[in-house]
């Protein structure tokens, strides 16, 4: 005989996110990309920059130049697309809270407008600060305590009636970990038009990336070009900025032109 166990606060929030994602026609592509120079510069940079931060800024830069990545499908009152002005990243983070390892969602507004050290500082705050000191996480805990029917209505309203609020609460793109110990997922379930899965521990300068996308907004070939453009952005603009963190006394600050090459 088994027993019935109520969903914890953290699992209720994940249940909400997956419920919304399950209504989207999701597809995914993956690839291994050469990032050996970035890996070398990252090891020597001070402060040391997380791979999540590196790819977040690069993807925000790609999103800035490619408006499709800032669009979302809205089904009410009829199917149409809503385009957001700014890229906003919603990154999934695992934190322990009240004896449970659970997922929280950290929002980074306009990551392409911040330096890598500034983004790293924000990232470290979300990862290490006490949960009760992080306003976004406190709100997520409170929201998960609301009765299920009210939460579902709030989600529906957010996605269909007030899409402008959607970026503020869920971002224009998502980020998560693509795998662990050499095992990689084929896609990521999330409510964003695109979700980037990042390899947390690249081996021999090779990063494995997984891009999950809403097929109502973007097709496979453009999504492939997005990954290629992302690789180019990491190996050019991000590399330039990392170099300034390696030799700040000798290297003069470089102006990073993230729009030098457009997505075809």
PDB file of C-alpha atoms in Angstrom:
ATOM      1  CA  UNK A   1       0.000   0.000   0.000  1.00  0.00           C
ATOM      2  CA  UNK A   2       1.287   3.412  -0.911  1.00  0.00           C
ATOM      3  CA  UNK A   3       0.421   6.819   0.459  1.00  0.00           C
ATOM      4  CA  UNK A   4      -0.595  10.136  -1.001  1.00  0.00           C
ATOM      5  CA  UNK A   5       1.970  12.911  -0.741  1.00  0.00           C
ATOM      6  CA  UNK A   6       1.072  16.540  -1.380  1.00  0.00           C
ATOM      7  CA  UNK A   7       3.247  18.511  -3.742  1.00  0.00           C
ATOM      8  CA  UNK A   8       5.738  20.689  -1.912  1.00  0.00           C
ATOM      9  CA  UNK A   9       5.937  24.410  -2.516  1.00  0.00           C
ATOM     10  CA  UNK A  10       8.786  23.929  -4.959  1.00  0.00           C
ATOM     11  CA  UNK A  11       7.102  21.105  -6.894  1.00  0.00           C
ATOM     12  CA  UNK A  12       3.902  23.157  -7.257  1.00  0.00           C
ATOM     13  CA  UNK A  13       5.860  25.906  -8.993  1.00  0.00           C
ATOM     14  CA  UNK A  14       7.545  23.397 -11.322  1.00  0.00           C
ATOM     15  CA  UNK A  15       4.126  21.841 -12.010  1.00  0.00           C
ATOM     16  CA  UNK A  16       2.861  25.263 -13.113  1.00  0.00           C
ATOM     17  CA  UNK A  17       5.812  25.849 -15.443  1.00  0.00           C
ATOM     18  CA  UNK A  18       5.566  22.394 -17.012  1.00  0.00           C
ATOM     19  CA  UNK A  19       1.796  22.746 -17.420  1.00  0.00           C
ATOM     20  CA  UNK A  20       2.304  25.899 -19.500  1.00  0.00           C
ATOM     21  CA  UNK A  21       5.202  24.391 -21.460  1.00  0.00           C
ATOM     22  CA  UNK A  22       3.210  21.266 -22.312  1.00  0.00           C
ATOM     23  CA  UNK A  23       0.791  23.408 -24.343  1.00  0.00           C
ATOM     24  CA  UNK A  24       3.589  24.543 -26.654  1.00  0.00           C
ATOM     25  CA  UNK A  25       4.723  22.599 -29.765  1.00  0.00           C
ATOM     26  CA  UNK A  26       8.335  22.329 -28.633  1.00  0.00           C
ATOM     27  CA  UNK A  27      11.251  21.185 -30.788  1.00  0.00           C
ATOM     28  CA  UNK A  28      14.946  21.046 -30.004  1.00  0.00           C
ATOM     29  CA  UNK A  29      18.357  21.045 -31.660  1.00  0.00           C
ATOM     30  CA  UNK A  30      21.784  20.442 -30.155  1.00  0.00           C
ATOM     31  CA  UNK A  31      25.403  20.891 -31.145  1.00  0.00           C
ATOM     32  CA  UNK A  32      28.995  20.743 -29.945  1.00  0.00           C
ATOM     33  CA  UNK A  33      30.882  24.008 -30.376  1.00  0.00           C
ATOM     34  CA  UNK A  34      34.537  24.982 -30.218  1.00  0.00           C
ATOM     35  CA  UNK A  35      35.163  27.344 -27.292  1.00  0.00           C
ATOM     36  CA  UNK A  36      38.788  26.541 -26.392  1.00  0.00           C
ATOM     37  CA  UNK A  37      39.979  30.171 -26.489  1.00  0.00           C
ATOM     38  CA  UNK A  38      37.083  31.255 -24.274  1.00  0.00           C
ATOM     39  CA  UNK A  39      37.901  28.427 -21.853  1.00  0.00           C
ATOM     40  CA  UNK A  40      41.547  29.553 -21.660  1.00  0.00           C
ATOM     41  CA  UNK A  41      40.627  33.208 -21.106  1.00  0.00           C
ATOM     42  CA  UNK A  42      37.981  32.261 -18.573  1.00  0.00           C
ATOM     43  CA  UNK A  43      40.549  30.360 -16.469  1.00  0.00           C
ATOM     44  CA  UNK A  44      42.812  33.428 -16.377  1.00  0.00           C
ATOM     45  CA  UNK A  45      40.156  36.110 -15.931  1.00  0.00           C
ATOM     46  CA  UNK A  46      39.554  37.919 -12.656  1.00  0.00           C
ATOM     47  CA  UNK A  47      36.868  37.633 -11.564  1.00  0.00           C
ATOM     48  CA  UNK A  48      36.273  34.165 -12.959  1.00  0.00           C
ATOM     49  CA  UNK A  49      33.171  34.197 -15.120  1.00  0.00           C
ATOM     50  CA  UNK A  50      30.643  31.351 -15.087  1.00  0.00           C
ATOM     51  CA  UNK A  51      29.812  29.597 -18.360  1.00  0.00           C
ATOM     52  CA  UNK A  52      26.169  30.427 -17.644  1.00  0.00           C
ATOM     53  CA  UNK A  53      27.018  34.124 -17.548  1.00  0.00           C
ATOM     54  CA  UNK A  54      29.099  33.896 -20.727  1.00  0.00           C
ATOM     55  CA  UNK A  55      26.339  32.257 -22.739  1.00  0.00           C
ATOM     56  CA  UNK A  56      23.621  34.414 -21.186  1.00  0.00           C
ATOM     57  CA  UNK A  57      25.274  37.631 -22.330  1.00  0.00           C
ATOM     58  CA  UNK A  58      26.079  36.215 -25.773  1.00  0.00           C
ATOM     59  CA  UNK A  59      22.521  34.950 -26.269  1.00  0.00           C
ATOM     60  CA  UNK A  60      21.096  38.294 -25.133  1.00  0.00           C
ATOM     61  CA  UNK A  61      23.279  40.001 -27.746  1.00  0.00           C
ATOM     62  CA  UNK A  62      21.994  37.607 -30.416  1.00  0.00           C
ATOM     63  CA  UNK A  63      18.427  38.263 -29.212  1.00  0.00           C
ATOM     64  CA  UNK A  64      18.996  41.996 -29.450  1.00  0.00           C
ATOM     65  CA  UNK A  65      19.895  41.763 -33.147  1.00  0.00           C
ATOM     66  CA  UNK A  66      17.335  39.050 -34.011  1.00  0.00           C
ATOM     67  CA  UNK A  67      13.792  40.190 -33.074  1.00  0.00           C
ATOM     68  CA  UNK A  68      12.320  36.701 -33.595  1.00  0.00           C
ATOM     69  CA  UNK A  69      14.039  35.669 -30.361  1.00  0.00           C
ATOM     70  CA  UNK A  70      12.113  38.414 -28.543  1.00  0.00           C
ATOM     71  CA  UNK A  71       8.733  37.239 -29.822  1.00  0.00           C
ATOM     72  CA  UNK A  72       6.170  35.047 -28.106  1.00  0.00           C
ATOM     73  CA  UNK A  73       2.977  33.345 -29.250  1.00  0.00           C
ATOM     74  CA  UNK A  74      -0.284  34.696 -27.790  1.00  0.00           C
ATOM     75  CA  UNK A  75      -3.455  32.673 -28.328  1.00  0.00           C
ATOM     76  CA  UNK A  76      -6.161  35.124 -27.178  1.00  0.00           C
ATOM     77  CA  UNK A  77      -8.351  36.483 -28.689  1.00  0.00           C
ATOM     78  CA  UNK A  78      -6.726  34.927 -31.773  1.00  0.00           C
ATOM     79  CA  UNK A  79      -3.289  33.545 -32.512  1.00  0.00           C
ATOM     80  CA  UNK A  80      -0.662  36.268 -32.955  1.00  0.00           C
ATOM     81  CA  UNK A  81       2.908  37.139 -31.975  1.00  0.00           C
ATOM     82  CA  UNK A  82       3.964  39.697 -29.381  1.00  0.00           C
ATOM     83  CA  UNK A  83       7.430  41.252 -29.696  1.00  0.00           C
ATOM     84  CA  UNK A  84       9.271  42.504 -26.630  1.00  0.00           C
ATOM     85  CA  UNK A  85      11.629  45.478 -26.788  1.00  0.00           C
ATOM     86  CA  UNK A  86      14.387  44.098 -24.553  1.00  0.00           C
ATOM     87  CA  UNK A  87      15.914  40.637 -24.023  1.00  0.00           C
ATOM     88  CA  UNK A  88      15.275  39.261 -20.541  1.00  0.00           C
ATOM     89  CA  UNK A  89      16.818  36.021 -19.311  1.00  0.00           C
ATOM     90  CA  UNK A  90      15.057  33.714 -16.869  1.00  0.00           C
ATOM     91  CA  UNK A  91      17.644  31.264 -15.534  1.00  0.00           C
ATOM     92  CA  UNK A  92      16.696  28.098 -13.670  1.00  0.00           C
ATOM     93  CA  UNK A  93      18.667  27.631 -10.450  1.00  0.00           C
ATOM     94  CA  UNK A  94      18.654  24.821  -7.910  1.00  0.00           C
ATOM     95  CA  UNK A  95      18.739  26.058  -4.313  1.00  0.00           C
ATOM     96  CA  UNK A  96      18.004  24.397  -1.003  1.00  0.00           C
ATOM     97  CA  UNK A  97      15.076  25.854   0.931  1.00  0.00           C
ATOM     98  CA  UNK A  98      13.519  24.486   4.110  1.00  0.00           C
ATOM     99  CA  UNK A  99      15.264  21.147   3.688  1.00  0.00           C
ATOM    100  CA  UNK A 100      14.249  20.715   0.041  1.00  0.00           C
ATOM    101  CA  UNK A 101      16.396  21.137  -3.051  1.00  0.00           C
ATOM    102  CA  UNK A 102      14.101  23.018  -5.374  1.00  0.00           C
ATOM    103  CA  UNK A 103      14.147  25.154  -8.497  1.00  0.00           C
ATOM    104  CA  UNK A 104      13.971  28.920  -8.508  1.00  0.00           C
ATOM    105  CA  UNK A 105      13.895  31.227 -11.527  1.00  0.00           C
ATOM    106  CA  UNK A 106      16.309  34.167 -11.557  1.00  0.00           C
ATOM    107  CA  UNK A 107      15.523  37.100 -13.854  1.00  0.00           C
ATOM    108  CA  UNK A 108      18.285  39.096 -15.559  1.00  0.00           C
ATOM    109  CA  UNK A 109      17.014  42.223 -17.305  1.00  0.00           C
ATOM    110  CA  UNK A 110      18.871  43.290 -20.457  1.00  0.00           C
ATOM    111  CA  UNK A 111      21.958  41.094 -19.888  1.00  0.00           C
ATOM    112  CA  UNK A 112      23.608  42.497 -23.015  1.00  0.00           C
ATOM    113  CA  UNK A 113      23.808  45.947 -21.371  1.00  0.00           C
ATOM    114  CA  UNK A 114      25.966  44.758 -18.463  1.00  0.00           C
ATOM    115  CA  UNK A 115      29.632  43.828 -18.260  1.00  0.00           C
ATOM    116  CA  UNK A 116      30.578  40.230 -17.522  1.00  0.00           C
ATOM    117  CA  UNK A 117      31.752  41.074 -13.963  1.00  0.00           C
ATOM    118  CA  UNK A 118      28.455  42.866 -13.255  1.00  0.00           C
ATOM    119  CA  UNK A 119      26.465  39.886 -14.528  1.00  0.00           C
ATOM    120  CA  UNK A 120      28.658  37.542 -12.495  1.00  0.00           C
ATOM    121  CA  UNK A 121      27.895  39.578  -9.379  1.00  0.00           C
ATOM    122  CA  UNK A 122      24.157  39.264 -10.041  1.00  0.00           C
ATOM    123  CA  UNK A 123      24.549  35.550 -10.736  1.00  0.00           C
ATOM    124  CA  UNK A 124      26.482  34.965  -7.496  1.00  0.00           C
ATOM    125  CA  UNK A 125      23.809  36.844  -5.535  1.00  0.00           C
ATOM    126  CA  UNK A 126      21.082  34.532  -6.863  1.00  0.00           C
ATOM    127  CA  UNK A 127      23.222  31.471  -6.156  1.00  0.00           C
ATOM    128  CA  UNK A 128      24.537  32.308  -2.697  1.00  0.00           C
ATOM    129  CA  UNK A 129      22.442  34.955  -0.939  1.00  0.00           C
ATOM    130  CA  UNK A 130      19.881  33.759   1.628  1.00  0.00           C
ATOM    131  CA  UNK A 131      16.572  32.982  -0.060  1.00  0.00           C
ATOM    132  CA  UNK A 132      14.677  35.494   2.063  1.00  0.00           C
ATOM    133  CA  UNK A 133      16.975  38.282   0.809  1.00  0.00           C
ATOM    134  CA  UNK A 134      16.099  37.655  -2.849  1.00  0.00           C
ATOM    135  CA  UNK A 135      12.847  39.389  -3.746  1.00  0.00           C
ATOM    136  CA  UNK A 136      12.161  37.295  -6.843  1.00  0.00           C
ATOM    137  CA  UNK A 137      12.524  34.031  -4.928  1.00  0.00           C
ATOM    138  CA  UNK A 138      10.317  35.241  -2.067  1.00  0.00           C
ATOM    139  CA  UNK A 139       7.573  36.072  -4.584  1.00  0.00           C
ATOM    140  CA  UNK A 140       7.847  32.634  -6.169  1.00  0.00           C
ATOM    141  CA  UNK A 141       7.447  30.949  -2.790  1.00  0.00           C
ATOM    142  CA  UNK A 142       4.377  33.062  -1.993  1.00  0.00           C
ATOM    143  CA  UNK A 143       2.844  32.459  -5.427  1.00  0.00           C
ATOM    144  CA  UNK A 144       3.211  28.691  -5.038  1.00  0.00           C
ATOM    145  CA  UNK A 145       1.102  28.880  -1.857  1.00  0.00           C
ATOM    146  CA  UNK A 146      -1.886  30.292  -3.784  1.00  0.00           C
ATOM    147  CA  UNK A 147      -4.672  27.763  -4.604  1.00  0.00           C
ATOM    148  CA  UNK A 148      -4.110  25.896  -7.882  1.00  0.00           C
ATOM    149  CA  UNK A 149      -7.124  27.306  -9.765  1.00  0.00           C
ATOM    150  CA  UNK A 150      -6.096  30.882  -9.005  1.00  0.00           C
ATOM    151  CA  UNK A 151      -2.511  30.161 -10.048  1.00  0.00           C
ATOM    152  CA  UNK A 152      -3.656  28.654 -13.348  1.00  0.00           C
ATOM    153  CA  UNK A 153      -5.875  31.625 -14.092  1.00  0.00           C
ATOM    154  CA  UNK A 154      -2.964  33.962 -13.313  1.00  0.00           C
ATOM    155  CA  UNK A 155      -0.724  32.025 -15.711  1.00  0.00           C
ATOM    156  CA  UNK A 156      -3.360  32.116 -18.463  1.00  0.00           C
ATOM    157  CA  UNK A 157      -3.858  35.860 -17.991  1.00  0.00           C
ATOM    158  CA  UNK A 158      -0.125  36.486 -18.039  1.00  0.00           C
ATOM    159  CA  UNK A 159       0.323  34.594 -21.309  1.00  0.00           C
ATOM    160  CA  UNK A 160      -2.818  35.706 -23.135  1.00  0.00           C
ATOM    161  CA  UNK A 161      -4.155  39.000 -21.762  1.00  0.00           C
ATOM    162  CA  UNK A 162      -1.106  40.893 -20.465  1.00  0.00           C
ATOM    163  CA  UNK A 163       1.808  39.651 -22.596  1.00  0.00           C
ATOM    164  CA  UNK A 164       3.800  42.792 -21.750  1.00  0.00           C
ATOM    165  CA  UNK A 165       4.025  41.485 -18.171  1.00  0.00           C
ATOM    166  CA  UNK A 166       5.215  38.105 -19.407  1.00  0.00           C
ATOM    167  CA  UNK A 167       8.835  39.155 -19.900  1.00  0.00           C
ATOM    168  CA  UNK A 168       8.945  40.681 -16.421  1.00  0.00           C
ATOM    169  CA  UNK A 169       7.770  37.433 -14.805  1.00  0.00           C
ATOM    170  CA  UNK A 170       9.194  34.732 -17.126  1.00  0.00           C
ATOM    171  CA  UNK A 171      11.717  36.443 -19.404  1.00  0.00           C
ATOM    172  CA  UNK A 172      11.985  36.441 -23.195  1.00  0.00           C
ATOM    173  CA  UNK A 173      14.328  33.435 -23.151  1.00  0.00           C
ATOM    174  CA  UNK A 174      15.156  30.752 -20.633  1.00  0.00           C
ATOM    175  CA  UNK A 175      18.406  29.125 -19.562  1.00  0.00           C
ATOM    176  CA  UNK A 176      19.092  25.838 -17.852  1.00  0.00           C
ATOM    177  CA  UNK A 177      21.777  23.164 -17.485  1.00  0.00           C
ATOM    178  CA  UNK A 178      21.967  20.909 -20.552  1.00  0.00           C
ATOM    179  CA  UNK A 179      23.170  17.840 -18.684  1.00  0.00           C
ATOM    180  CA  UNK A 180      25.427  16.371 -16.040  1.00  0.00           C
ATOM    181  CA  UNK A 181      28.418  13.987 -16.062  1.00  0.00           C
ATOM    182  CA  UNK A 182      28.296  13.520 -19.821  1.00  0.00           C
ATOM    183  CA  UNK A 183      24.541  12.826 -20.010  1.00  0.00           C
ATOM    184  CA  UNK A 184      22.652  15.460 -22.002  1.00  0.00           C
ATOM    185  CA  UNK A 185      18.973  16.216 -22.402  1.00  0.00           C
ATOM    186  CA  UNK A 186      17.395  16.454 -25.845  1.00  0.00           C
ATOM    187  CA  UNK A 187      15.197  19.441 -24.946  1.00  0.00           C
ATOM    188  CA  UNK A 188      14.062  21.616 -22.061  1.00  0.00           C
ATOM    189  CA  UNK A 189      10.469  22.125 -21.027  1.00  0.00           C
ATOM    190  CA  UNK A 190       9.858  25.789 -20.321  1.00  0.00           C
ATOM    191  CA  UNK A 191       7.315  28.514 -21.103  1.00  0.00           C
ATOM    192  CA  UNK A 192       9.720  30.662 -23.154  1.00  0.00           C
ATOM    193  CA  UNK A 193       9.928  30.851 -26.941  1.00  0.00           C
ATOM    194  CA  UNK A 194      13.526  29.623 -26.665  1.00  0.00           C
ATOM    195  CA  UNK A 195      15.395  27.934 -23.835  1.00  0.00           C
ATOM    196  CA  UNK A 196      19.155  27.491 -23.991  1.00  0.00           C
ATOM    197  CA  UNK A 197      20.692  24.490 -22.263  1.00  0.00           C
ATOM    198  CA  UNK A 198      24.324  25.173 -21.326  1.00  0.00           C
ATOM    199  CA  UNK A 199      27.044  22.615 -20.642  1.00  0.00           C
ATOM    200  CA  UNK A 200      28.304  23.491 -17.138  1.00  0.00           C
ATOM    201  CA  UNK A 201      31.621  21.651 -17.586  1.00  0.00           C
ATOM    202  CA  UNK A 202      32.898  21.783 -21.175  1.00  0.00           C
ATOM    203  CA  UNK A 203      35.568  19.193 -21.974  1.00  0.00           C
ATOM    204  CA  UNK A 204      38.689  20.044 -24.027  1.00  0.00           C
ATOM    205  CA  UNK A 205      37.204  23.340 -25.175  1.00  0.00           C
ATOM    206  CA  UNK A 206      34.025  21.759 -26.564  1.00  0.00           C
ATOM    207  CA  UNK A 207      30.696  23.096 -25.285  1.00  0.00           C
ATOM    208  CA  UNK A 208      27.497  21.116 -25.774  1.00  0.00           C
ATOM    209  CA  UNK A 209      24.444  23.350 -26.238  1.00  0.00           C
ATOM    210  CA  UNK A 210      20.766  22.457 -26.517  1.00  0.00           C
ATOM    211  CA  UNK A 211      18.287  24.973 -27.926  1.00  0.00           C
ATOM    212  CA  UNK A 212      14.601  24.266 -27.334  1.00  0.00           C
ATOM    213  CA  UNK A 213      12.130  26.438 -29.239  1.00  0.00           C
ATOM    214  CA  UNK A 214       8.427  27.071 -29.797  1.00  0.00           C
ATOM    215  CA  UNK A 215       7.733  25.875 -33.334  1.00  0.00           C
ATOM    216  CA  UNK A 216       4.872  28.389 -33.689  1.00  0.00           C
ATOM    217  CA  UNK A 217       7.424  31.210 -33.573  1.00  0.00           C
ATOM    218  CA  UNK A 218      10.627  29.835 -35.087  1.00  0.00           C
ATOM    219  CA  UNK A 219      11.504  26.921 -37.388  1.00  0.00           C
ATOM    220  CA  UNK A 220      14.419  24.502 -37.331  1.00  0.00           C
ATOM    221  CA  UNK A 221      16.667  26.150 -39.922  1.00  0.00           C
ATOM    222  CA  UNK A 222      16.517  29.642 -38.350  1.00  0.00           C
ATOM    223  CA  UNK A 223      17.053  28.019 -34.944  1.00  0.00           C
ATOM    224  CA  UNK A 224      20.202  26.344 -36.267  1.00  0.00           C
ATOM    225  CA  UNK A 225      21.448  29.711 -37.506  1.00  0.00           C
ATOM    226  CA  UNK A 226      20.793  31.122 -34.032  1.00  0.00           C
ATOM    227  CA  UNK A 227      23.130  28.525 -32.496  1.00  0.00           C
ATOM    228  CA  UNK A 228      25.805  29.259 -35.094  1.00  0.00           C
ATOM    229  CA  UNK A 229      25.463  32.989 -34.488  1.00  0.00           C
ATOM    230  CA  UNK A 230      25.701  32.335 -30.744  1.00  0.00           C
ATOM    231  CA  UNK A 231      28.951  30.430 -31.246  1.00  0.00           C
ATOM    232  CA  UNK A 232      30.324  33.322 -33.292  1.00  0.00           C
ATOM    233  CA  UNK A 233      29.291  35.837 -30.626  1.00  0.00           C
ATOM    234  CA  UNK A 234      30.985  33.831 -27.861  1.00  0.00           C
ATOM    235  CA  UNK A 235      34.210  33.476 -29.835  1.00  0.00           C
ATOM    236  CA  UNK A 236      34.388  37.168 -30.833  1.00  0.00           C
ATOM    237  CA  UNK A 237      32.637  39.735 -28.624  1.00  0.00           C
ATOM    238  CA  UNK A 238      32.801  37.663 -25.433  1.00  0.00           C
ATOM    239  CA  UNK A 239      36.428  36.753 -26.117  1.00  0.00           C
ATOM    240  CA  UNK A 240      37.292  40.438 -26.504  1.00  0.00           C
ATOM    241  CA  UNK A 241      35.713  41.293 -23.177  1.00  0.00           C
ATOM    242  CA  UNK A 242      37.372  38.371 -21.385  1.00  0.00           C
ATOM    243  CA  UNK A 243      40.769  39.559 -22.624  1.00  0.00           C
ATOM    244  CA  UNK A 244      40.249  42.859 -20.808  1.00  0.00           C
ATOM    245  CA  UNK A 245      39.717  40.895 -17.589  1.00  0.00           C
ATOM    246  CA  UNK A 246      42.946  38.943 -18.046  1.00  0.00           C
ATOM    247  CA  UNK A 247      45.276  41.935 -18.484  1.00  0.00           C
ATOM    248  CA  UNK A 248      43.380  44.951 -17.241  1.00  0.00           C
ATOM    249  CA  UNK A 249      46.634  46.855 -16.619  1.00  0.00           C
ATOM    250  CA  UNK A 250      48.032  46.254 -20.080  1.00  0.00           C
ATOM    251  CA  UNK A 251      45.036  45.857 -22.350  1.00  0.00           C
ATOM    252  CA  UNK A 252      42.985  48.887 -23.174  1.00  0.00           C
ATOM    253  CA  UNK A 253      39.218  48.486 -22.966  1.00  0.00           C
ATOM    254  CA  UNK A 254      37.812  47.390 -26.271  1.00  0.00           C
ATOM    255  CA  UNK A 255      34.534  48.518 -27.756  1.00  0.00           C
ATOM    256  CA  UNK A 256      32.478  45.420 -28.419  1.00  0.00           C
ATOM    257  CA  UNK A 257      30.360  45.573 -31.564  1.00  0.00           C
ATOM    258  CA  UNK A 258      27.798  42.813 -31.050  1.00  0.00           C
ATOM    259  CA  UNK A 259      26.051  43.668 -34.314  1.00  0.00           C
ATOM    260  CA  UNK A 260      29.043  43.345 -36.621  1.00  0.00           C
ATOM    261  CA  UNK A 261      27.651  40.219 -38.266  1.00  0.00           C
ATOM    262  CA  UNK A 262      23.937  39.708 -38.749  1.00  0.00           C
ATOM    263  CA  UNK A 263      22.103  36.411 -38.731  1.00  0.00           C
ATOM    264  CA  UNK A 264      21.393  35.383 -42.288  1.00  0.00           C
TER     265      UNK A 264
END
